[in-house]
PDB file of N, CA and C in Angstrom:
ATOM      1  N   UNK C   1     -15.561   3.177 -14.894  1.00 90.00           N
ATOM      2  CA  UNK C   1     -15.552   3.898 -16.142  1.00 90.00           C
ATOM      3  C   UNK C   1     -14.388   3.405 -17.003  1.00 90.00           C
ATOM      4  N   UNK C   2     -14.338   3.729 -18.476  1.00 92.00           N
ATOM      5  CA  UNK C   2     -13.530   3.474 -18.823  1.00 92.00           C
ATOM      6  C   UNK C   2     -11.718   4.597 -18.513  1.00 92.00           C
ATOM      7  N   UNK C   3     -11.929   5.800 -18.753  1.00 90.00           N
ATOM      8  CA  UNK C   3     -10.693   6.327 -18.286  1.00 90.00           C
ATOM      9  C   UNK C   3     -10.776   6.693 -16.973  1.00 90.00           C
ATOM     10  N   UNK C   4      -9.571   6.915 -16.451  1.00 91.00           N
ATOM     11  CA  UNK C   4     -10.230   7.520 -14.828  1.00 91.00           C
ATOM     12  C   UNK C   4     -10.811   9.017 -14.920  1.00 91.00           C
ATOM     13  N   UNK C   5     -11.282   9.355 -14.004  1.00 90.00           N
ATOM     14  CA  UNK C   5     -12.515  10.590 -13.740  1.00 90.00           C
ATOM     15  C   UNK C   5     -11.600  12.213 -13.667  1.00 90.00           C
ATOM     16  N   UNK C   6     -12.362  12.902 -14.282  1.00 85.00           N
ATOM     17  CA  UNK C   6     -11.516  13.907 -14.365  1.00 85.00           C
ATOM     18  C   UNK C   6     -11.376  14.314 -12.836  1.00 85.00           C
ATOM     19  N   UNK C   7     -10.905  15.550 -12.506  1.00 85.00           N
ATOM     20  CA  UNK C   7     -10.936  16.052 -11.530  1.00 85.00           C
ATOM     21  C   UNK C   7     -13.022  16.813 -10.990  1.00 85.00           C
ATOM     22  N   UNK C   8     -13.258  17.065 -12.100  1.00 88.00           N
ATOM     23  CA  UNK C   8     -15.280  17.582 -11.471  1.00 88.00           C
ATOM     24  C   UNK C   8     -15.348  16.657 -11.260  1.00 88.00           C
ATOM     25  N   UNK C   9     -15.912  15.416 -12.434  1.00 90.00           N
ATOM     26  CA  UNK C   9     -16.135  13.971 -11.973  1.00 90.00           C
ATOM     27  C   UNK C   9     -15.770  13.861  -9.979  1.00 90.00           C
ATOM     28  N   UNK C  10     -14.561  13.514 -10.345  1.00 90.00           N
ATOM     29  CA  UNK C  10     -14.068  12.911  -9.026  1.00 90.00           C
ATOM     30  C   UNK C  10     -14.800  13.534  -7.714  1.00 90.00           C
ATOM     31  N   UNK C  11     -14.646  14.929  -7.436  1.00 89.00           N
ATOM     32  CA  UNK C  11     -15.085  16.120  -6.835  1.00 89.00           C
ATOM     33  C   UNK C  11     -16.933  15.432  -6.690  1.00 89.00           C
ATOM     34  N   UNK C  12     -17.465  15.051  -7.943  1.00 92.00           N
ATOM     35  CA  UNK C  12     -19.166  14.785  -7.761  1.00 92.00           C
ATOM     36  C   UNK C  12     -19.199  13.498  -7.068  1.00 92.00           C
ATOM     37  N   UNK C  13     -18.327  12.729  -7.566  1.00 91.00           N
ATOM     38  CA  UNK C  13     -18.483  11.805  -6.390  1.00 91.00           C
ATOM     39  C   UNK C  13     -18.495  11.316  -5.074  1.00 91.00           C
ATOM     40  N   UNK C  14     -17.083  12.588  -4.899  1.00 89.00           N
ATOM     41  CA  UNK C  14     -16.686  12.134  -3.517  1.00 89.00           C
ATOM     42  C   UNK C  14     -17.512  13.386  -2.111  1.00 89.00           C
ATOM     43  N   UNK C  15     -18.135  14.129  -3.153  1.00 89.00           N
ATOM     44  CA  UNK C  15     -19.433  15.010  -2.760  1.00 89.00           C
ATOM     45  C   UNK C  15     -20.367  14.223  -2.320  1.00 89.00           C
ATOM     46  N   UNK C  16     -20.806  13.503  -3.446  1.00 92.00           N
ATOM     47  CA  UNK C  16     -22.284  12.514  -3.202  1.00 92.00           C
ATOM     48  C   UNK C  16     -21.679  10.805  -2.286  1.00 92.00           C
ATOM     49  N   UNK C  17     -20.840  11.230  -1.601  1.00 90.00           N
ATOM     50  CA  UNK C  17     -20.144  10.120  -0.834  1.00 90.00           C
ATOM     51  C   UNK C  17     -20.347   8.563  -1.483  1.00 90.00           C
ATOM     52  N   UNK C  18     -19.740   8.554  -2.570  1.00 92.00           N
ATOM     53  CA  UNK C  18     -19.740   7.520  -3.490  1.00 92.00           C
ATOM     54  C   UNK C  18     -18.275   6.687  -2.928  1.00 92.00           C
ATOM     55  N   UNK C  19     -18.571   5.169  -2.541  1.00 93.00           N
ATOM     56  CA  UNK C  19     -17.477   4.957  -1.798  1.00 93.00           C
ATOM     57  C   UNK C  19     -16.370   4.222  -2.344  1.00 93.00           C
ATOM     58  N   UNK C  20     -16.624   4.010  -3.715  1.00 95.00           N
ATOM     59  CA  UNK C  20     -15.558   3.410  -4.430  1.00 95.00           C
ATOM     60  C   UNK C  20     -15.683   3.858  -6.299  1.00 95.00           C
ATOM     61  N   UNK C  21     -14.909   4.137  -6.811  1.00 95.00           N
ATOM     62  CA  UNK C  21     -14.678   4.159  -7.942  1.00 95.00           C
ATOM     63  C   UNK C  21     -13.694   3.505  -8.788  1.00 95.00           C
ATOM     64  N   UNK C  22     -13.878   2.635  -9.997  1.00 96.00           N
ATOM     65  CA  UNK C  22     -13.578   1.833 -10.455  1.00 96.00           C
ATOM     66  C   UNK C  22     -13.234   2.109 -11.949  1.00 96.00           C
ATOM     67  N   UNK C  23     -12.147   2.118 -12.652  1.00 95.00           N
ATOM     68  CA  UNK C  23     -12.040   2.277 -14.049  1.00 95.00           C
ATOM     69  C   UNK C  23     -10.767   1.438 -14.489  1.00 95.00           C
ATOM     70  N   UNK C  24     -10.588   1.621 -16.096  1.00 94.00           N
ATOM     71  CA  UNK C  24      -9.855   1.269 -16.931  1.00 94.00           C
ATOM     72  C   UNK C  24      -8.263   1.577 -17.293  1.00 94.00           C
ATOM     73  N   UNK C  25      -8.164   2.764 -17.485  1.00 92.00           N
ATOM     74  CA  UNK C  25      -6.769   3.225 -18.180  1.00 92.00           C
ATOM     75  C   UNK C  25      -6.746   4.801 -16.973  1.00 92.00           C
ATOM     76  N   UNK C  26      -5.602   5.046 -16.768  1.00 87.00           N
ATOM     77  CA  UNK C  26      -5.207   6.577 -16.343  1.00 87.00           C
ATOM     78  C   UNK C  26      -5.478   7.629 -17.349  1.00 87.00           C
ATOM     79  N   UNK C  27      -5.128   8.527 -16.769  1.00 81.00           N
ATOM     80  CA  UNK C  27      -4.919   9.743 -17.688  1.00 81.00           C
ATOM     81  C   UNK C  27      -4.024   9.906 -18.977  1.00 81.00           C
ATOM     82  N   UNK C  28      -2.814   9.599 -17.768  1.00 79.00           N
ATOM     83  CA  UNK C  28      -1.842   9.577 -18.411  1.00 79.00           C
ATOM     84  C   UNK C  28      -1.151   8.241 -19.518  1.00 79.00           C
ATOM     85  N   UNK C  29      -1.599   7.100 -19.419  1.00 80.00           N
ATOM     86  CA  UNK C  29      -1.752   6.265 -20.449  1.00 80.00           C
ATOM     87  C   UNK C  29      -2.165   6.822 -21.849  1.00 80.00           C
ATOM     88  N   UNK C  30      -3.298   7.673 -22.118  1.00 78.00           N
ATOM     89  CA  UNK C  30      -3.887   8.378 -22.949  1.00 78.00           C
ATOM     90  C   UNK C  30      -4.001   9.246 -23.415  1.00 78.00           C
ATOM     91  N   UNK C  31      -2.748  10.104 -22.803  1.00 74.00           N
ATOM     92  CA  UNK C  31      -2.385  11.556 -22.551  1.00 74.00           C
ATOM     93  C   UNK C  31      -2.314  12.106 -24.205  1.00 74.00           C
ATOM     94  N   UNK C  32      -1.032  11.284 -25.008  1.00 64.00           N
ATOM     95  CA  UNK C  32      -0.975  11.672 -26.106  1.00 64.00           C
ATOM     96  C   UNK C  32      -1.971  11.715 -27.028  1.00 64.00           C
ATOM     97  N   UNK C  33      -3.165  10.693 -27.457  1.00 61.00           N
ATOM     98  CA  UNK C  33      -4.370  10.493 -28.375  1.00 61.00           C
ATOM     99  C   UNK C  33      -5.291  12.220 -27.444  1.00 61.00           C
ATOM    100  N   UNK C  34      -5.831  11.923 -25.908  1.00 62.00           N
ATOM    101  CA  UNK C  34      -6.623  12.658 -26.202  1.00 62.00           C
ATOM    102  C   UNK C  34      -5.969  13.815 -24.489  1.00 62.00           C
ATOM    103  N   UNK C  35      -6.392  15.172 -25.473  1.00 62.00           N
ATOM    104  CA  UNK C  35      -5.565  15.932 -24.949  1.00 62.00           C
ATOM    105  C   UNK C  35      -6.530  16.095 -23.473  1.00 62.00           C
ATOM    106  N   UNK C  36      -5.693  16.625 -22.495  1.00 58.00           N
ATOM    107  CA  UNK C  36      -6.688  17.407 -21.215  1.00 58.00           C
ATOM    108  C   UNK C  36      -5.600  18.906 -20.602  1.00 58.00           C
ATOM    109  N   UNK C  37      -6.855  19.620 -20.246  1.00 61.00           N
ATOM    110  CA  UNK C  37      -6.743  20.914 -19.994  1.00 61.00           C
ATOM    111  C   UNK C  37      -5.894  20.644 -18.581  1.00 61.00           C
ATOM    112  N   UNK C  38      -6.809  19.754 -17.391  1.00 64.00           N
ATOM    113  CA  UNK C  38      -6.816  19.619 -16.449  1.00 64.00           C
ATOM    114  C   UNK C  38      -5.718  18.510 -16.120  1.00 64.00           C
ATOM    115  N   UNK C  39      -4.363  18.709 -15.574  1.00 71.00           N
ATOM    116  CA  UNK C  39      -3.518  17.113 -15.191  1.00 71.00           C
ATOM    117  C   UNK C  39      -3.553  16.348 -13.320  1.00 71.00           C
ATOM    118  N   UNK C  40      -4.886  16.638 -12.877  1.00 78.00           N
ATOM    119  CA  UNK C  40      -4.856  16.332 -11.705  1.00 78.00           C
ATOM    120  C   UNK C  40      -5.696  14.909 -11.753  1.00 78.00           C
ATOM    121  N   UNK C  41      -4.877  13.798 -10.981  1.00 83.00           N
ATOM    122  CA  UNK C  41      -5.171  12.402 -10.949  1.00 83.00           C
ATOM    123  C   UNK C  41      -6.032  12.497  -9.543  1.00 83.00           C
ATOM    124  N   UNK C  42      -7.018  11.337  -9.654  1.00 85.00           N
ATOM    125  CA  UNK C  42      -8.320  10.936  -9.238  1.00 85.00           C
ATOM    126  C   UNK C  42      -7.591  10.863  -7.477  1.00 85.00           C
ATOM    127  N   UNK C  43      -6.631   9.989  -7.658  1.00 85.00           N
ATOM    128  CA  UNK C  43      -5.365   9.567  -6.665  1.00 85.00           C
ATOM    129  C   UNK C  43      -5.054  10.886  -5.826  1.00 85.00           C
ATOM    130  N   UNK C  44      -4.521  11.800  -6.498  1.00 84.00           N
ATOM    131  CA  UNK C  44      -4.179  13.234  -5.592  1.00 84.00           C
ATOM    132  C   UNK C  44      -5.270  13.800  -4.887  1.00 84.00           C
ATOM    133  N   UNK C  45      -6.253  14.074  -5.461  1.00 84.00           N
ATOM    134  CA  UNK C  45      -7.806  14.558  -5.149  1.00 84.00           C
ATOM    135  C   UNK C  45      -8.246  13.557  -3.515  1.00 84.00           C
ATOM    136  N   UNK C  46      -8.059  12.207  -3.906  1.00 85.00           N
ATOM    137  CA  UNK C  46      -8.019  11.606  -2.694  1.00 85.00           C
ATOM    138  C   UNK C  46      -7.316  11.590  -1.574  1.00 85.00           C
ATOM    139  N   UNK C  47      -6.113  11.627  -1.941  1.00 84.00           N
ATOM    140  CA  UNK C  47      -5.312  12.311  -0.701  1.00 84.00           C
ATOM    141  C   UNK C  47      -5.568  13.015   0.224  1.00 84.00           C
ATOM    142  N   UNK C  48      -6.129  14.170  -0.513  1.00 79.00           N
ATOM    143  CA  UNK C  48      -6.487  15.823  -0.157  1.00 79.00           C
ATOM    144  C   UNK C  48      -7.406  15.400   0.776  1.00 79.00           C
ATOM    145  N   UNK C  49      -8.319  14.482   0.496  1.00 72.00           N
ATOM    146  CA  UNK C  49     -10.008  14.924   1.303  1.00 72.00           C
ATOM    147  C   UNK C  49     -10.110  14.661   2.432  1.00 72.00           C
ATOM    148  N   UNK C  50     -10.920  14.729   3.030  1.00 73.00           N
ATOM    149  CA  UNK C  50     -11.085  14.507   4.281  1.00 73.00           C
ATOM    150  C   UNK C  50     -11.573  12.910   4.552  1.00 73.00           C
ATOM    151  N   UNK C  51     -12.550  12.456   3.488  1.00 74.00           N
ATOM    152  CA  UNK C  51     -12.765  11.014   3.706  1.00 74.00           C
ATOM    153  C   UNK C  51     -12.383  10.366   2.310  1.00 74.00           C
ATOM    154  N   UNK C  52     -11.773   9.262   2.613  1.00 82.00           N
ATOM    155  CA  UNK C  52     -11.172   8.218   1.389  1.00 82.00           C
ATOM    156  C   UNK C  52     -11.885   7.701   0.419  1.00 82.00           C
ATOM    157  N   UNK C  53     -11.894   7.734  -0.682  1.00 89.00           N
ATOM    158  CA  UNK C  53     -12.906   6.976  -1.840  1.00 89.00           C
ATOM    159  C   UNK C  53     -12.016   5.561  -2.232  1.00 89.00           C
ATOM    160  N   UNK C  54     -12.154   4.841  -2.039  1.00 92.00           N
ATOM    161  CA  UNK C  54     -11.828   3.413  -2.575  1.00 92.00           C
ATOM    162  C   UNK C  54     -11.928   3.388  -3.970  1.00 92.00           C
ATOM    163  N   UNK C  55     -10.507   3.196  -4.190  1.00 92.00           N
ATOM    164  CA  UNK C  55     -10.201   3.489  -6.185  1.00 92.00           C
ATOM    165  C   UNK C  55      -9.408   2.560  -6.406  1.00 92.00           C
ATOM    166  N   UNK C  56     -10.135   1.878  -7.533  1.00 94.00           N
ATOM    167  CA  UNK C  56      -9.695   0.574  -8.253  1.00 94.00           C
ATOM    168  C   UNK C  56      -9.147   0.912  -9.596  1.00 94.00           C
ATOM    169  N   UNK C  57      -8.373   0.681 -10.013  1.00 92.00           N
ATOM    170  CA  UNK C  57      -7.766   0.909 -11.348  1.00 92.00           C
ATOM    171  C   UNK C  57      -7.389  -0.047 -12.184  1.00 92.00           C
ATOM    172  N   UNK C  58      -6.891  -0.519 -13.661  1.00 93.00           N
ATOM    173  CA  UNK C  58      -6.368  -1.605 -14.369  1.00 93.00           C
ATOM    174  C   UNK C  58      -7.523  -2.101 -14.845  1.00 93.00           C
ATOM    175  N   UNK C  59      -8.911  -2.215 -14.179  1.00 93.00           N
ATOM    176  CA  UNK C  59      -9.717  -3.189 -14.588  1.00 93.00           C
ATOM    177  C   UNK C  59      -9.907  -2.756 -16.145  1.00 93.00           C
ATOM    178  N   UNK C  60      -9.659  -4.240 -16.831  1.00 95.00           N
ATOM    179  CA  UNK C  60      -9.899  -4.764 -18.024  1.00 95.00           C
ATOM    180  C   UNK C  60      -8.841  -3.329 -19.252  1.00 95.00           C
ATOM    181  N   UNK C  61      -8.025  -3.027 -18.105  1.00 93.00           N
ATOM    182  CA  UNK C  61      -7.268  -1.998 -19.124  1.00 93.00           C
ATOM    183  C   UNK C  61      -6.712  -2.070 -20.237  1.00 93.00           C
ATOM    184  N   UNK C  62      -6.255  -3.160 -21.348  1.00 92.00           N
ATOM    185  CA  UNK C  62      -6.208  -3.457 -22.034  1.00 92.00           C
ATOM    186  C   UNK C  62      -7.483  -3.164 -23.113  1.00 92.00           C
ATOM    187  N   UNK C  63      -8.720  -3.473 -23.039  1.00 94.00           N
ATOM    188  CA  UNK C  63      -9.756  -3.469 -23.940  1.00 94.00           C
ATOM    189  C   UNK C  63     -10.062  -2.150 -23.423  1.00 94.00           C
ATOM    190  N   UNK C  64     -10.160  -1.180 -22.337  1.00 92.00           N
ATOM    191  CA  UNK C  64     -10.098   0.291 -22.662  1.00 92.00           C
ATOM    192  C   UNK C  64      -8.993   0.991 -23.656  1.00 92.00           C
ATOM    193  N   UNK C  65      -8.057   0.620 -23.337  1.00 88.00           N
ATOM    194  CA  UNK C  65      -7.273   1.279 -23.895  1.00 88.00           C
ATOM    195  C   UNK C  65      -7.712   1.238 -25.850  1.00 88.00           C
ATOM    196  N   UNK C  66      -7.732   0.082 -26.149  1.00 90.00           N
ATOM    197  CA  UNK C  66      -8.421  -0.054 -27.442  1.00 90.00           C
ATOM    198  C   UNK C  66      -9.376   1.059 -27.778  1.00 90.00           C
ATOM    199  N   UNK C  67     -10.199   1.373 -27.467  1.00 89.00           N
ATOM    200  CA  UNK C  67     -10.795   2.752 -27.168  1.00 89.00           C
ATOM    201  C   UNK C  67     -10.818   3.660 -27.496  1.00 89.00           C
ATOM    202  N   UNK C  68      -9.458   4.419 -26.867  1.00 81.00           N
ATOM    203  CA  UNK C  68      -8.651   5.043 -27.748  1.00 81.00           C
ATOM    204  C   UNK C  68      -7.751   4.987 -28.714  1.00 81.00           C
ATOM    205  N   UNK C  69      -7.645   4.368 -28.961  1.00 75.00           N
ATOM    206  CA  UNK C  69      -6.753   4.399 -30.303  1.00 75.00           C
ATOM    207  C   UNK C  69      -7.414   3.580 -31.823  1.00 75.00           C
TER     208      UNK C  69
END
C-alpha cells in the first residue's frame, strides 16, 4: 500500500493470515498533512500477536510520499 495500514487494516490481515505486508511511507512521516485518530504502528500490532506478519516498508517511499503533499 501506499501508507502503512491502520491498526483495523492490520488486525484484517493478520486475521485472514496474510503473510506479508508491504507499503510506502509510515504513519508518522505523514502525521502532520493527514491527521489520525488512531497512533498504533503496523510494527507494535505485530509484536503483540501470536503469529508474525512479514512487513516490508520504504518501498518506493519517496513517490508515496509525493502523495501527500
Amino acid at each position: 500500500t501506499t501508507c502503512e495500514p491502520c491498526a483495523m487494516c492490520f488486525a484484517a490481515a493478520w486475521w485472514a493470515k496474510i503473510p506479508k505486508i508491504v507499503y510506502g511511507v509510515k504513519w508518522s512521516d505523514v502525521v502532520k498533512k493527514c491527521r489520525r485518530e488512531i497512533n498504533v504502528s503496523c510494527e507494535f500490532l505485530n509484536e503483540k500477536g501470536s503469529s508474525v506478519v512479514n512487513i516490508k516498508r520504504g518501498i518506493l517511499r519517496k513517490e508515496c510520499l509525493q502523495l501527500f503533499y
